[in-house]
Structure formats: C-alpha cells, structure tokens
Amino acid sequence: MSSARMSAKYVSVLLFLGFFALCVSYKLYPVITPDIPANTNLTTGPFVRIGTGYYFFELNNKRNWYEAYETCRTMNAELITIETIEEWNIINRYIRETNIDYSYWTSGTDLGKEGYHTWFSSGKPININIWDPGMPNNVDNLQHCDEMGWRDGVRSGLNDRQCEFLNRYICEAKQPVTASFVLW
C-alpha cells in the first residue's frame, strides 16, 4: 500500500474516532426543519425558488407530455401542479418578469377519465378557475394534456392539447428539508 493511501486511511480513522469521541462526550440532538434556512448559502440549482416552491423551467428542449413527465421524474420532481390561485399568480409573475414566455406542460390531464381534468402529480381535480376561456374543449376528441402559457401571442390560462405535442415544461420539486445537529 502506498504511503499516500496509508496516510489518507489514517486520517479517516482519526476523523471517525474524533467524531465518535465527540458524540460520546456530548449529547447530540438532531434538528430537522422544512426548507433551507435563509442564513445558509446553499444553492438549489437547477431549481429556482419561487415563493415557497422549487421549480425547473425547461427553456430549450421540447418534449411530449409523457417525455416531459419522465424527465421531471429523473430529477426527483414532477410536472408542475398549481394548487392555489396565489401559486398560479406567482409563477406567471416570475415568467413575465424573467421574460421566458412560452407554453409549458403542467401535470394536468384527463387521461384517467375523459372530461375530468386532474393534476396527475396529486390526483386532485383542477378546481381553481385558471382555464383559458372556452377551455378545456378536447378538439377532435384528442386533447388530454394541459399546458399553461402563451397562445396566439397572448398570455393565457390552462389549455388542453394533444399529449404528443412537443412543448417546454416546468418541473416542481418537493420542498427540501435541512438536518442539523446541536451538541450539548
């Protein structure tokens, strides 16, 4: 074994023994808190914190609804679910202020039961009035996935669209938790 590897192993053992001695000498109390404390410099990239949520806006690649959902899942997230009118407003304000006005897939769909749009991520019905006027309209009985964003050059509400349509998307991550320890 090389002296460098032996030194690294020796340091690891010393660190472990030091931590063990510290734990035996003191009482260790774990503190688990929701979210990330404001007094830290941790980053949440590629997710952006908006209000109390964490969102990823795909600005370049377009995917169909299924591929968008899969991509969000690989990031340990889901397509965005809008739960309140306040969340709807804050997301749209962010889009407007950052000038990223596109159409985006949401987790909204009526794939489970035709005409009954729910948030796929939560299974809850879309029960806030955020639909574009006249929507959902299920043109040609083919529109089952819900998008938000621009339509015909105008900011709009939710719109149902064919799930195979290529669109940008917004992923929403669960709120992180922070674990810290207090020594006594």
mmCIF file with all atom_site columns, N, CA and C in Angstrom, residues 22-62:
data_model
loop_
_atom_site.group_PDB
_atom_site.id
_atom_site.type_symbol
_atom_site.label_atom_id
_atom_site.label_alt_id
_atom_site.label_comp_id
_atom_site.label_asym_id
_atom_site.label_entity_id
_atom_site.label_seq_id
_atom_site.pdbx_PDB_ins_code
_atom_site.Cartn_x
_atom_site.Cartn_y
_atom_site.Cartn_z
_atom_site.occupancy
_atom_site.B_iso_or_equiv
_atom_site.pdbx_formal_charge
_atom_site.auth_seq_id
_atom_site.auth_comp_id
_atom_site.auth_asym_id
_atom_site.auth_atom_id
_atom_site.pdbx_PDB_model_num
ATOM 1   N N  . LEU A 1 22 ? -16.530 12.782 20.272  1.00 0.00 ? 22 LEU A N  1
ATOM 2   C CA . LEU A 1 22 ? -17.382 13.961 20.430  1.00 0.00 ? 22 LEU A CA 1
ATOM 3   C C  . LEU A 1 22 ? -18.811 13.540 20.766  1.00 0.00 ? 22 LEU A C  1
ATOM 4   N N  . CYS A 1 23 ? -19.318 12.517 20.058  1.00 0.00 ? 23 CYS A N  1
ATOM 5   C CA . CYS A 1 23 ? -20.689 12.046 20.289  1.00 0.00 ? 23 CYS A CA 1
ATOM 6   C C  . CYS A 1 23 ? -20.837 11.425 21.676  1.00 0.00 ? 23 CYS A C  1
ATOM 7   N N  . VAL A 1 24 ? -19.810 10.723 22.151  1.00 0.00 ? 24 VAL A N  1
ATOM 8   C CA . VAL A 1 24 ? -19.868 10.093 23.466  1.00 0.00 ? 24 VAL A CA 1
ATOM 9   C C  . VAL A 1 24 ? -19.784 11.159 24.561  1.00 0.00 ? 24 VAL A C  1
ATOM 10  N N  . SER A 1 25 ? -18.984 12.185 24.335  1.00 0.00 ? 25 SER A N  1
ATOM 11  C CA . SER A 1 25 ? -18.773 13.227 25.340  1.00 0.00 ? 25 SER A CA 1
ATOM 12  C C  . SER A 1 25 ? -19.951 14.187 25.459  1.00 0.00 ? 25 SER A C  1
ATOM 13  N N  . TYR A 1 26 ? -20.667 14.381 24.382  1.00 0.00 ? 26 TYR A N  1
ATOM 14  C CA . TYR A 1 26 ? -21.755 15.340 24.350  1.00 0.00 ? 26 TYR A CA 1
ATOM 15  C C  . TYR A 1 26 ? -23.052 14.653 23.950  1.00 0.00 ? 26 TYR A C  1
ATOM 16  N N  . LYS A 1 27 ? -24.151 15.300 24.290  1.00 0.00 ? 27 LYS A N  1
ATOM 17  C CA . LYS A 1 27 ? -25.445 14.817 23.811  1.00 0.00 ? 27 LYS A CA 1
ATOM 18  C C  . LYS A 1 27 ? -25.672 15.432 22.444  1.00 0.00 ? 27 LYS A C  1
ATOM 19  N N  . LEU A 1 28 ? -26.064 14.613 21.508  1.00 0.00 ? 28 LEU A N  1
ATOM 20  C CA . LEU A 1 28 ? -26.268 15.041 20.132  1.00 0.00 ? 28 LEU A CA 1
ATOM 21  C C  . LEU A 1 28 ? -27.762 15.065 19.857  1.00 0.00 ? 28 LEU A C  1
ATOM 22  N N  . TYR A 1 29 ? -28.304 16.235 19.485  1.00 0.00 ? 29 TYR A N  1
ATOM 23  C CA . TYR A 1 29 ? -29.726 16.376 19.211  1.00 0.00 ? 29 TYR A CA 1
ATOM 24  C C  . TYR A 1 29 ? -29.923 16.753 17.745  1.00 0.00 ? 29 TYR A C  1
ATOM 25  N N  . PRO A 1 30 ? -30.542 15.875 16.984  1.00 0.00 ? 30 PRO A N  1
ATOM 26  C CA . PRO A 1 30 ? -30.806 16.230 15.580  1.00 0.00 ? 30 PRO A CA 1
ATOM 27  C C  . PRO A 1 30 ? -31.981 17.203 15.484  1.00 0.00 ? 30 PRO A C  1
ATOM 28  N N  . VAL A 1 31 ? -31.885 18.143 14.573  1.00 0.00 ? 31 VAL A N  1
ATOM 29  C CA . VAL A 1 31 ? -32.951 19.098 14.322  1.00 0.00 ? 31 VAL A CA 1
ATOM 30  C C  . VAL A 1 31 ? -33.285 19.021 12.837  1.00 0.00 ? 31 VAL A C  1
ATOM 31  N N  . ILE A 1 32 ? -34.493 18.616 12.529  1.00 0.00 ? 32 ILE A N  1
ATOM 32  C CA . ILE A 1 32 ? -34.939 18.509 11.142  1.00 0.00 ? 32 ILE A CA 1
ATOM 33  C C  . ILE A 1 32 ? -35.951 19.628 10.908  1.00 0.00 ? 32 ILE A C  1
ATOM 34  N N  . THR A 1 33 ? -35.702 20.459 9.909   1.00 0.00 ? 33 THR A N  1
ATOM 35  C CA . THR A 1 33 ? -36.608 21.566 9.606   1.00 0.00 ? 33 THR A CA 1
ATOM 36  C C  . THR A 1 33 ? -36.977 21.544 8.132   1.00 0.00 ? 33 THR A C  1
ATOM 37  N N  . PRO A 1 34 ? -38.198 21.940 7.811   1.00 0.00 ? 34 PRO A N  1
ATOM 38  C CA . PRO A 1 34 ? -38.570 22.022 6.401   1.00 0.00 ? 34 PRO A CA 1
ATOM 39  C C  . PRO A 1 34 ? -37.850 23.188 5.736   1.00 0.00 ? 34 PRO A C  1
ATOM 40  N N  . ASP A 1 35 ? -37.540 23.030 4.471   1.00 0.00 ? 35 ASP A N  1
ATOM 41  C CA . ASP A 1 35 ? -36.947 24.077 3.651   1.00 0.00 ? 35 ASP A CA 1
ATOM 42  C C  . ASP A 1 35 ? -35.475 24.286 3.997   1.00 0.00 ? 35 ASP A C  1
ATOM 43  N N  . ILE A 1 36 ? -34.890 25.272 3.399   1.00 0.00 ? 36 ILE A N  1
ATOM 44  C CA . ILE A 1 36 ? -33.486 25.617 3.608   1.00 0.00 ? 36 ILE A CA 1
ATOM 45  C C  . ILE A 1 36 ? -33.457 26.936 4.370   1.00 0.00 ? 36 ILE A C  1
ATOM 46  N N  . PRO A 1 37 ? -32.769 26.993 5.501   1.00 0.00 ? 37 PRO A N  1
ATOM 47  C CA . PRO A 1 37 ? -32.725 28.241 6.272   1.00 0.00 ? 37 PRO A CA 1
ATOM 48  C C  . PRO A 1 37 ? -32.154 29.396 5.451   1.00 0.00 ? 37 PRO A C  1
ATOM 49  N N  . ALA A 1 38 ? -32.668 30.573 5.669   1.00 0.00 ? 38 ALA A N  1
ATOM 50  C CA . ALA A 1 38 ? -32.253 31.758 4.918   1.00 0.00 ? 38 ALA A CA 1
ATOM 51  C C  . ALA A 1 38 ? -30.803 32.138 5.189   1.00 0.00 ? 38 ALA A C  1
ATOM 52  N N  . ASN A 1 39 ? -30.247 31.724 6.337   1.00 0.00 ? 39 ASN A N  1
ATOM 53  C CA . ASN A 1 39 ? -28.887 32.128 6.690   1.00 0.00 ? 39 ASN A CA 1
ATOM 54  C C  . ASN A 1 39 ? -27.812 31.196 6.124   1.00 0.00 ? 39 ASN A C  1
ATOM 55  N N  . THR A 1 40 ? -28.167 30.362 5.143   1.00 0.00 ? 40 THR A N  1
ATOM 56  C CA . THR A 1 40 ? -27.175 29.489 4.516   1.00 0.00 ? 40 THR A CA 1
ATOM 57  C C  . THR A 1 40 ? -26.907 29.961 3.092   1.00 0.00 ? 40 THR A C  1
ATOM 58  N N  . ASN A 1 41 ? -25.830 29.485 2.528   1.00 0.00 ? 41 ASN A N  1
ATOM 59  C CA . ASN A 1 41 ? -25.515 29.835 1.147   1.00 0.00 ? 41 ASN A CA 1
ATOM 60  C C  . ASN A 1 41 ? -25.676 28.635 0.223   1.00 0.00 ? 41 ASN A C  1
ATOM 61  N N  . LEU A 1 42 ? -26.575 27.722 0.576   1.00 0.00 ? 42 LEU A N  1
ATOM 62  C CA . LEU A 1 42 ? -26.826 26.553 -0.262  1.00 0.00 ? 42 LEU A CA 1
ATOM 63  C C  . LEU A 1 42 ? -27.578 26.958 -1.527  1.00 0.00 ? 42 LEU A C  1
ATOM 64  N N  . THR A 1 43 ? -27.242 26.304 -2.621  1.00 0.00 ? 43 THR A N  1
ATOM 65  C CA . THR A 1 43 ? -27.955 26.554 -3.870  1.00 0.00 ? 43 THR A CA 1
ATOM 66  C C  . THR A 1 43 ? -28.936 25.429 -4.120  1.00 0.00 ? 43 THR A C  1
ATOM 67  N N  . THR A 1 44 ? -29.948 25.709 -4.897  1.00 0.00 ? 44 THR A N  1
ATOM 68  C CA . THR A 1 44 ? -30.968 24.702 -5.207  1.00 0.00 ? 44 THR A CA 1
ATOM 69  C C  . THR A 1 44 ? -30.983 24.388 -6.694  1.00 0.00 ? 44 THR A C  1
ATOM 70  N N  . GLY A 1 45 ? -29.985 24.844 -7.441  1.00 0.00 ? 45 GLY A N  1
ATOM 71  C CA . GLY A 1 45 ? -29.933 24.638 -8.887  1.00 0.00 ? 45 GLY A CA 1
ATOM 72  C C  . GLY A 1 45 ? -30.034 23.183 -9.259  1.00 0.00 ? 45 GLY A C  1
ATOM 73  N N  . PRO A 1 46 ? -30.694 22.850 -10.340 1.00 0.00 ? 46 PRO A N  1
ATOM 74  C CA . PRO A 1 46 ? -31.221 23.745 -11.368 1.00 0.00 ? 46 PRO A CA 1
ATOM 75  C C  . PRO A 1 46 ? -32.603 24.315 -11.033 1.00 0.00 ? 46 PRO A C  1
ATOM 76  N N  . PHE A 1 47 ? -33.085 24.050 -9.829  1.00 0.00 ? 47 PHE A N  1
ATOM 77  C CA . PHE A 1 47 ? -34.401 24.544 -9.441  1.00 0.00 ? 47 PHE A CA 1
ATOM 78  C C  . PHE A 1 47 ? -34.303 25.974 -8.924  1.00 0.00 ? 47 PHE A C  1
ATOM 79  N N  . VAL A 1 48 ? -35.340 26.753 -9.213  1.00 0.00 ? 48 VAL A N  1
ATOM 80  C CA . VAL A 1 48 ? -35.427 28.140 -8.781  1.00 0.00 ? 48 VAL A CA 1
ATOM 81  C C  . VAL A 1 48 ? -36.494 28.204 -7.687  1.00 0.00 ? 48 VAL A C  1
ATOM 82  N N  . ARG A 1 49 ? -36.165 28.903 -6.614  1.00 0.00 ? 49 ARG A N  1
ATOM 83  C CA . ARG A 1 49 ? -37.162 29.074 -5.553  1.00 0.00 ? 49 ARG A CA 1
ATOM 84  C C  . ARG A 1 49 ? -38.065 30.238 -5.931  1.00 0.00 ? 49 ARG A C  1
ATOM 85  N N  . ILE A 1 50 ? -39.358 29.953 -5.994  1.00 0.00 ? 50 ILE A N  1
ATOM 86  C CA . ILE A 1 50 ? -40.373 30.972 -6.264  1.00 0.00 ? 50 ILE A CA 1
ATOM 87  C C  . ILE A 1 50 ? -41.414 30.817 -5.165  1.00 0.00 ? 50 ILE A C  1
ATOM 88  N N  . GLY A 1 51 ? -41.578 31.836 -4.358  1.00 0.00 ? 51 GLY A N  1
ATOM 89  C CA . GLY A 1 51 ? -42.471 31.714 -3.209  1.00 0.00 ? 51 GLY A CA 1
ATOM 90  C C  . GLY A 1 51 ? -41.913 30.646 -2.287  1.00 0.00 ? 51 GLY A C  1
ATOM 91  N N  . THR A 1 52 ? -42.715 29.646 -1.987  1.00 0.00 ? 52 THR A N  1
ATOM 92  C CA . THR A 1 52 ? -42.248 28.546 -1.141  1.00 0.00 ? 52 THR A CA 1
ATOM 93  C C  . THR A 1 52 ? -41.978 27.285 -1.941  1.00 0.00 ? 52 THR A C  1
ATOM 94  N N  . GLY A 1 53 ? -42.035 27.384 -3.278  1.00 0.00 ? 53 GLY A N  1
ATOM 95  C CA . GLY A 1 53 ? -41.824 26.215 -4.121  1.00 0.00 ? 53 GLY A CA 1
ATOM 96  C C  . GLY A 1 53 ? -40.502 26.261 -4.866  1.00 0.00 ? 53 GLY A C  1
ATOM 97  N N  . TYR A 1 54 ? -40.137 25.114 -5.436  1.00 0.00 ? 54 TYR A N  1
ATOM 98  C CA . TYR A 1 54 ? -38.905 24.966 -6.211  1.00 0.00 ? 54 TYR A CA 1
ATOM 99  C C  . TYR A 1 54 ? -39.261 24.440 -7.598  1.00 0.00 ? 54 TYR A C  1
ATOM 100 N N  . TYR A 1 55 ? -38.873 25.187 -8.633  1.00 0.00 ? 55 TYR A N  1
ATOM 101 C CA . TYR A 1 55 ? -39.310 24.898 -9.994  1.00 0.00 ? 55 TYR A CA 1
ATOM 102 C C  . TYR A 1 55 ? -38.123 24.890 -10.959 1.00 0.00 ? 55 TYR A C  1
ATOM 103 N N  . PHE A 1 56 ? -38.210 24.022 -11.959 1.00 0.00 ? 56 PHE A N  1
ATOM 104 C CA . PHE A 1 56 ? -37.242 23.979 -13.048 1.00 0.00 ? 56 PHE A CA 1
ATOM 105 C C  . PHE A 1 56 ? -37.995 24.286 -14.338 1.00 0.00 ? 56 PHE A C  1
ATOM 106 N N  . PHE A 1 57 ? -37.538 25.295 -15.062 1.00 0.00 ? 57 PHE A N  1
ATOM 107 C CA . PHE A 1 57 ? -38.155 25.690 -16.325 1.00 0.00 ? 57 PHE A CA 1
ATOM 108 C C  . PHE A 1 57 ? -37.281 25.201 -17.465 1.00 0.00 ? 57 PHE A C  1
ATOM 109 N N  . GLU A 1 58 ? -37.787 24.260 -18.266 1.00 0.00 ? 58 GLU A N  1
ATOM 110 C CA . GLU A 1 58 ? -37.054 23.812 -19.444 1.00 0.00 ? 58 GLU A CA 1
ATOM 111 C C  . GLU A 1 58 ? -37.308 24.825 -20.549 1.00 0.00 ? 58 GLU A C  1
ATOM 112 N N  . LEU A 1 59 ? -36.254 25.511 -20.957 1.00 0.00 ? 59 LEU A N  1
ATOM 113 C CA . LEU A 1 59 ? -36.390 26.590 -21.927 1.00 0.00 ? 59 LEU A CA 1
ATOM 114 C C  . LEU A 1 59 ? -35.965 26.186 -23.331 1.00 0.00 ? 59 LEU A C  1
ATOM 115 N N  . ASN A 1 60 ? -35.213 25.110 -23.463 1.00 0.00 ? 60 ASN A N  1
ATOM 116 C CA . ASN A 1 60 ? -34.656 24.762 -24.764 1.00 0.00 ? 60 ASN A CA 1
ATOM 117 C C  . ASN A 1 60 ? -35.303 23.539 -25.392 1.00 0.00 ? 60 ASN A C  1
ATOM 118 N N  . ASN A 1 61 ? -35.310 22.443 -24.682 1.00 0.00 ? 61 ASN A N  1
ATOM 119 C CA . ASN A 1 61 ? -35.803 21.185 -25.248 1.00 0.00 ? 61 ASN A CA 1
ATOM 120 C C  . ASN A 1 61 ? -37.307 21.069 -25.125 1.00 0.00 ? 61 ASN A C  1
ATOM 121 N N  . LYS A 1 62 ? -37.921 20.660 -26.213 1.00 0.00 ? 62 LYS A N  1
ATOM 122 C CA . LYS A 1 62 ? -39.366 20.411 -26.196 1.00 0.00 ? 62 LYS A CA 1
ATOM 123 C C  . LYS A 1 62 ? -39.594 18.902 -26.170 1.00 0.00 ? 62 LYS A C  1
#
